[in-house]
Structure formats: C-alpha cells, structure tokens
Amino acid sequence: KGLVSVGKKGLRVAAKNLNFGIPYGRGPEAIARQCKEEGVNVTPEECQYMIDAYFDSYPKTRTFLAECRRRSQEDGFLVGPYGRIRRFVPAPPGERAIRGEQERQAQNFPIQGGVADAVSIALSNFYRYRDAHPELYYDIALQIHDAIVLIVPIEHAEQVYKEVVPK
C-alpha cells in the first residue's frame, strides 16, 4: 500500500524479480524483460542500479554466488543447507554455454533445494503431529512450492491453527 500511495507500485514487482533473478544468474536486461511481462516498465539501467544496490546491501551474496559457481566446475558438487548433494560434471573446456548453465544451476541450488527440503521436513512434521494427536483431525491436501494446504473440519480449525500451524 505504501508503494502504491507514492506512485511506485512497480518497485515491488521489480524487487521480487531481482531477488529471484539474481540467484538464477539473470542480468539487468532479463530482469527488465520479466518486469515488463508483469506490466512494470523499468529500464535495464534501472535494474542494474537495483542490482548494484542489492550487492551493496548484501555484499557476502556476491562471494557466496561466486563460490557456488566455482564449486560446480572445480569441486563438482555442492551441499545444500540440509545436506542434499548436487553433483556436476564440469563442462568441457570451451563449452561456455554448458558451463554457464551449470553455474546458474549451482547458484540456484542452495536456495531452491533448501526451500524444497524445508517444505519436505514441514510435511513430515505435519504427518507426525497428526499421528501423535489422533483427536485432532486435518488432512494434507496439497503442496505448492513453499505452501502447504490443509483440509480441516470447522470444529478443528481453531485448534489446528493454534497448535499445528507454525507461527
């Protein structure tokens, strides 16, 4: 609401595309194009300014992403925050497209893999809690990205909300 009130609604869209685009290895042109597809017109120059500000605000991110790229080619693997291993066969010399794709995947792996693992752990915890509390009924209907949809009878809704759903 605040951005809308000052006529800058598009900054949220740009910030979202920036936050998701950087780990994917997207540059200012790709981020500007994605914004335009979502109805927000920002120039690649404006996106470069936001990218620079992002790395100024979070300077260790640049080092982290560079280390992910390096490990994909030199070590041949990365380990995510929950221990999942992603292996890479280093690109043959001169295969810039293959190397670039592997490096983008390596930058993205710890983030996306970490979220996927966290959601899997959460699902497991939902099942365990339900098994340990048979008086409380809910069913897991769906998982979409980082969201879990529960089906809860109305008479159990408040208790599930208070006891089961993490704050």
PDB file of C-alpha atoms in Angstrom:
ATOM      1  CA  LYS A   1       0.000   0.000   0.000  1.00  0.00           C
ATOM      2  CA  GLY A   2       2.856   2.331   0.790  1.00  0.00           C
ATOM      3  CA  LEU A   3       4.429   1.980  -2.649  1.00  0.00           C
ATOM      4  CA  VAL A   4       1.051   2.457  -4.315  1.00  0.00           C
ATOM      5  CA  SER A   5       0.442   5.636  -2.301  1.00  0.00           C
ATOM      6  CA  VAL A   6       3.653   7.221  -3.647  1.00  0.00           C
ATOM      7  CA  GLY A   7       3.104   6.018  -7.210  1.00  0.00           C
ATOM      8  CA  LYS A   8       5.823   3.338  -7.068  1.00  0.00           C
ATOM      9  CA  LYS A   9       3.751   0.135  -7.136  1.00  0.00           C
ATOM     10  CA  GLY A  10       6.091  -1.330  -9.749  1.00  0.00           C
ATOM     11  CA  LEU A  11       9.038  -1.349  -7.362  1.00  0.00           C
ATOM     12  CA  ARG A  12       7.636  -4.379  -5.552  1.00  0.00           C
ATOM     13  CA  VAL A  13       7.451  -6.313  -8.823  1.00  0.00           C
ATOM     14  CA  ALA A  14      10.966  -5.193  -9.720  1.00  0.00           C
ATOM     15  CA  ALA A  15      12.303  -6.124  -6.268  1.00  0.00           C
ATOM     16  CA  LYS A  16      10.684  -9.561  -6.453  1.00  0.00           C
ATOM     17  CA  ASN A  17      12.132 -10.215  -9.899  1.00  0.00           C
ATOM     18  CA  LEU A  18      15.511  -9.006  -8.695  1.00  0.00           C
ATOM     19  CA  ASN A  19      15.510 -11.221  -5.588  1.00  0.00           C
ATOM     20  CA  PHE A  20      14.566 -14.288  -7.603  1.00  0.00           C
ATOM     21  CA  GLY A  21      16.579 -13.339 -10.684  1.00  0.00           C
ATOM     22  CA  ILE A  22      19.986 -12.816  -9.120  1.00  0.00           C
ATOM     23  CA  PRO A  23      20.407 -16.431  -7.931  1.00  0.00           C
ATOM     24  CA  TYR A  24      19.296 -17.569 -11.393  1.00  0.00           C
ATOM     25  CA  GLY A  25      22.098 -15.509 -12.882  1.00  0.00           C
ATOM     26  CA  ARG A  26      19.752 -13.061 -14.594  1.00  0.00           C
ATOM     27  CA  GLY A  27      21.202  -9.760 -15.642  1.00  0.00           C
ATOM     28  CA  PRO A  28      19.549  -6.350 -15.881  1.00  0.00           C
ATOM     29  CA  GLU A  29      18.085  -6.971 -19.349  1.00  0.00           C
ATOM     30  CA  ALA A  30      16.415 -10.220 -18.295  1.00  0.00           C
ATOM     31  CA  ILE A  31      15.060  -8.677 -15.097  1.00  0.00           C
ATOM     32  CA  ALA A  32      13.692  -5.662 -17.018  1.00  0.00           C
ATOM     33  CA  ARG A  33      12.063  -8.034 -19.536  1.00  0.00           C
ATOM     34  CA  GLN A  34      10.434 -10.062 -16.735  1.00  0.00           C
ATOM     35  CA  CYS A  35       9.125  -6.874 -15.131  1.00  0.00           C
ATOM     36  CA  LYS A  36       7.668  -5.749 -18.455  1.00  0.00           C
ATOM     37  CA  GLU A  37       5.878  -9.112 -18.796  1.00  0.00           C
ATOM     38  CA  GLU A  38       4.277  -8.325 -15.425  1.00  0.00           C
ATOM     39  CA  GLY A  39       3.195  -4.850 -16.539  1.00  0.00           C
ATOM     40  CA  VAL A  40       6.002  -2.829 -14.977  1.00  0.00           C
ATOM     41  CA  ASN A  41       8.282  -0.767 -17.183  1.00  0.00           C
ATOM     42  CA  VAL A  42      11.790  -0.443 -15.820  1.00  0.00           C
ATOM     43  CA  THR A  43      14.891   0.009 -17.924  1.00  0.00           C
ATOM     44  CA  PRO A  44      17.881  -2.307 -17.847  1.00  0.00           C
ATOM     45  CA  GLU A  45      19.835   0.665 -16.454  1.00  0.00           C
ATOM     46  CA  GLU A  46      17.385   0.962 -13.560  1.00  0.00           C
ATOM     47  CA  CYS A  47      17.662  -2.769 -12.981  1.00  0.00           C
ATOM     48  CA  GLN A  48      21.458  -2.517 -12.952  1.00  0.00           C
ATOM     49  CA  TYR A  49      21.155   0.223 -10.346  1.00  0.00           C
ATOM     50  CA  MET A  50      18.952  -2.077  -8.224  1.00  0.00           C
ATOM     51  CA  ILE A  51      21.375  -4.992  -8.698  1.00  0.00           C
ATOM     52  CA  ASP A  52      24.266  -2.802  -7.560  1.00  0.00           C
ATOM     53  CA  ALA A  53      22.245  -1.647  -4.544  1.00  0.00           C
ATOM     54  CA  TYR A  54      21.364  -5.267  -3.744  1.00  0.00           C
ATOM     55  CA  PHE A  55      25.007  -6.320  -3.697  1.00  0.00           C
ATOM     56  CA  ASP A  56      25.954  -3.171  -1.743  1.00  0.00           C
ATOM     57  CA  SER A  57      23.326  -4.088   0.857  1.00  0.00           C
ATOM     58  CA  TYR A  58      24.246  -7.789   0.929  1.00  0.00           C
ATOM     59  CA  PRO A  59      27.937  -7.893  -0.060  1.00  0.00           C
ATOM     60  CA  LYS A  60      28.503 -11.508   1.001  1.00  0.00           C
ATOM     61  CA  THR A  61      25.920 -12.629  -1.560  1.00  0.00           C
ATOM     62  CA  ARG A  62      28.327 -11.905  -4.409  1.00  0.00           C
ATOM     63  CA  THR A  63      31.013 -14.069  -2.759  1.00  0.00           C
ATOM     64  CA  PHE A  64      28.502 -16.831  -1.993  1.00  0.00           C
ATOM     65  CA  LEU A  65      27.235 -16.996  -5.583  1.00  0.00           C
ATOM     66  CA  ALA A  66      30.794 -16.939  -6.961  1.00  0.00           C
ATOM     67  CA  GLU A  67      31.699 -19.817  -4.647  1.00  0.00           C
ATOM     68  CA  CYS A  68      28.688 -21.812  -5.884  1.00  0.00           C
ATOM     69  CA  ARG A  69      29.777 -21.258  -9.493  1.00  0.00           C
ATOM     70  CA  ARG A  70      33.370 -22.246  -8.675  1.00  0.00           C
ATOM     71  CA  ARG A  71      32.355 -25.404  -6.842  1.00  0.00           C
ATOM     72  CA  SER A  72      30.234 -26.571  -9.781  1.00  0.00           C
ATOM     73  CA  GLN A  73      33.314 -26.637 -12.008  1.00  0.00           C
ATOM     74  CA  GLU A  74      36.223 -27.290  -9.650  1.00  0.00           C
ATOM     75  CA  ASP A  75      34.772 -29.493  -6.906  1.00  0.00           C
ATOM     76  CA  GLY A  76      31.948 -30.932  -8.998  1.00  0.00           C
ATOM     77  CA  PHE A  77      29.349 -30.741  -6.242  1.00  0.00           C
ATOM     78  CA  LEU A  78      27.517 -28.528  -3.756  1.00  0.00           C
ATOM     79  CA  VAL A  79      25.868 -29.403  -0.463  1.00  0.00           C
ATOM     80  CA  GLY A  80      22.600 -27.694   0.434  1.00  0.00           C
ATOM     81  CA  PRO A  81      21.641 -26.442   3.890  1.00  0.00           C
ATOM     82  CA  TYR A  82      20.010 -29.756   4.830  1.00  0.00           C
ATOM     83  CA  GLY A  83      22.758 -31.981   3.419  1.00  0.00           C
ATOM     84  CA  ARG A  84      21.377 -32.667  -0.067  1.00  0.00           C
ATOM     85  CA  ILE A  85      24.204 -33.065  -2.560  1.00  0.00           C
ATOM     86  CA  ARG A  86      24.035 -31.713  -6.114  1.00  0.00           C
ATOM     87  CA  ARG A  87      26.703 -33.138  -8.378  1.00  0.00           C
ATOM     88  CA  PHE A  88      28.061 -31.555 -11.543  1.00  0.00           C
ATOM     89  CA  VAL A  89      30.208 -32.982 -14.314  1.00  0.00           C
ATOM     90  CA  PRO A  90      32.417 -29.992 -15.068  1.00  0.00           C
ATOM     91  CA  ALA A  91      31.885 -28.569 -18.531  1.00  0.00           C
ATOM     92  CA  PRO A  92      34.477 -29.487 -21.148  1.00  0.00           C
ATOM     93  CA  PRO A  93      36.957 -26.717 -21.975  1.00  0.00           C
ATOM     94  CA  GLY A  94      35.487 -24.217 -24.414  1.00  0.00           C
ATOM     95  CA  GLU A  95      31.859 -25.206 -23.720  1.00  0.00           C
ATOM     96  CA  ARG A  96      30.773 -21.822 -22.404  1.00  0.00           C
ATOM     97  CA  ALA A  97      27.035 -22.479 -22.753  1.00  0.00           C
ATOM     98  CA  ILE A  98      27.233 -25.710 -20.743  1.00  0.00           C
ATOM     99  CA  ARG A  99      29.447 -24.091 -18.118  1.00  0.00           C
ATOM    100  CA  GLY A 100      27.129 -21.077 -17.849  1.00  0.00           C
ATOM    101  CA  GLU A 101      24.065 -23.263 -17.384  1.00  0.00           C
ATOM    102  CA  GLN A 102      25.797 -25.364 -14.726  1.00  0.00           C
ATOM    103  CA  GLU A 103      26.939 -22.245 -12.905  1.00  0.00           C
ATOM    104  CA  ARG A 104      23.385 -20.825 -12.921  1.00  0.00           C
ATOM    105  CA  GLN A 105      22.071 -24.112 -11.555  1.00  0.00           C
ATOM    106  CA  ALA A 106      24.784 -24.101  -8.885  1.00  0.00           C
ATOM    107  CA  GLN A 107      23.865 -20.571  -7.765  1.00  0.00           C
ATOM    108  CA  ASN A 108      20.213 -21.515  -7.505  1.00  0.00           C
ATOM    109  CA  PHE A 109      20.635 -24.945  -5.897  1.00  0.00           C
ATOM    110  CA  PRO A 110      21.280 -23.965  -2.259  1.00  0.00           C
ATOM    111  CA  ILE A 111      18.281 -21.643  -2.266  1.00  0.00           C
ATOM    112  CA  GLN A 112      15.695 -23.716  -4.138  1.00  0.00           C
ATOM    113  CA  GLY A 113      16.989 -27.012  -2.774  1.00  0.00           C
ATOM    114  CA  GLY A 114      16.945 -25.600   0.752  1.00  0.00           C
ATOM    115  CA  VAL A 115      13.340 -24.447   0.380  1.00  0.00           C
ATOM    116  CA  ALA A 116      12.296 -27.818  -1.081  1.00  0.00           C
ATOM    117  CA  ASP A 117      13.985 -29.676   1.773  1.00  0.00           C
ATOM    118  CA  ALA A 118      12.426 -27.370   4.395  1.00  0.00           C
ATOM    119  CA  VAL A 119       8.956 -27.979   2.938  1.00  0.00           C
ATOM    120  CA  SER A 120       9.570 -31.747   2.941  1.00  0.00           C
ATOM    121  CA  ILE A 121      10.562 -31.556   6.609  1.00  0.00           C
ATOM    122  CA  ALA A 122       7.464 -29.474   7.354  1.00  0.00           C
ATOM    123  CA  LEU A 123       5.241 -32.040   5.606  1.00  0.00           C
ATOM    124  CA  SER A 124       6.807 -34.806   7.635  1.00  0.00           C
ATOM    125  CA  ASN A 125       6.211 -32.800  10.818  1.00  0.00           C
ATOM    126  CA  PHE A 126       2.554 -32.252   9.885  1.00  0.00           C
ATOM    127  CA  TYR A 127       2.069 -36.015   9.466  1.00  0.00           C
ATOM    128  CA  ARG A 128       3.919 -36.850  12.698  1.00  0.00           C
ATOM    129  CA  TYR A 129       1.949 -34.304  14.703  1.00  0.00           C
ATOM    130  CA  ARG A 130      -1.317 -35.633  13.354  1.00  0.00           C
ATOM    131  CA  ASP A 131      -0.301 -39.224  14.151  1.00  0.00           C
ATOM    132  CA  ALA A 132       0.646 -38.202  17.694  1.00  0.00           C
ATOM    133  CA  HIS A 133      -2.678 -36.370  18.219  1.00  0.00           C
ATOM    134  CA  PRO A 134      -5.458 -38.617  16.863  1.00  0.00           C
ATOM    135  CA  GLU A 135      -8.121 -36.416  18.486  1.00  0.00           C
ATOM    136  CA  LEU A 136      -7.127 -33.630  16.109  1.00  0.00           C
ATOM    137  CA  TYR A 137      -8.191 -34.087  12.502  1.00  0.00           C
ATOM    138  CA  TYR A 138      -6.726 -32.470   9.417  1.00  0.00           C
ATOM    139  CA  ASP A 139      -5.583 -33.742   6.077  1.00  0.00           C
ATOM    140  CA  ILE A 140      -2.813 -32.516   3.862  1.00  0.00           C
ATOM    141  CA  ALA A 141      -4.392 -31.665   0.540  1.00  0.00           C
ATOM    142  CA  LEU A 142      -1.636 -30.099  -1.489  1.00  0.00           C
ATOM    143  CA  GLN A 143       1.841 -28.683  -1.512  1.00  0.00           C
ATOM    144  CA  ILE A 144       2.554 -25.824  -3.911  1.00  0.00           C
ATOM    145  CA  HIS A 145       6.135 -24.567  -3.887  1.00  0.00           C
ATOM    146  CA  ASP A 146       6.590 -23.401  -0.297  1.00  0.00           C
ATOM    147  CA  ALA A 147       2.928 -23.584   0.739  1.00  0.00           C
ATOM    148  CA  ILE A 148       1.048 -26.471   2.319  1.00  0.00           C
ATOM    149  CA  VAL A 149      -2.742 -26.610   2.037  1.00  0.00           C
ATOM    150  CA  LEU A 150      -4.618 -28.383   4.827  1.00  0.00           C
ATOM    151  CA  ILE A 151      -8.216 -29.566   4.871  1.00  0.00           C
ATOM    152  CA  VAL A 152      -9.588 -29.039   8.351  1.00  0.00           C
ATOM    153  CA  PRO A 153     -13.132 -29.627   9.607  1.00  0.00           C
ATOM    154  CA  ILE A 154     -14.524 -26.391  11.033  1.00  0.00           C
ATOM    155  CA  GLU A 155     -14.734 -27.840  14.536  1.00  0.00           C
ATOM    156  CA  HIS A 156     -10.949 -28.450  14.495  1.00  0.00           C
ATOM    157  CA  ALA A 157      -9.910 -25.266  12.687  1.00  0.00           C
ATOM    158  CA  GLU A 158      -9.063 -23.123  15.717  1.00  0.00           C
ATOM    159  CA  GLN A 159      -7.105 -25.882  17.434  1.00  0.00           C
ATOM    160  CA  VAL A 160      -5.170 -26.740  14.255  1.00  0.00           C
ATOM    161  CA  TYR A 161      -4.375 -23.066  13.790  1.00  0.00           C
ATOM    162  CA  LYS A 162      -3.149 -22.680  17.361  1.00  0.00           C
ATOM    163  CA  GLU A 163      -1.283 -25.969  17.728  1.00  0.00           C
ATOM    164  CA  VAL A 164      -0.197 -27.160  14.321  1.00  0.00           C
ATOM    165  CA  VAL A 165       0.383 -24.202  12.029  1.00  0.00           C
ATOM    166  CA  PRO A 166       3.774 -22.663  12.810  1.00  0.00           C
ATOM    167  CA  LYS A 167       3.884 -19.009  13.743  1.00  0.00           C
TER     168      LYS A 167
END
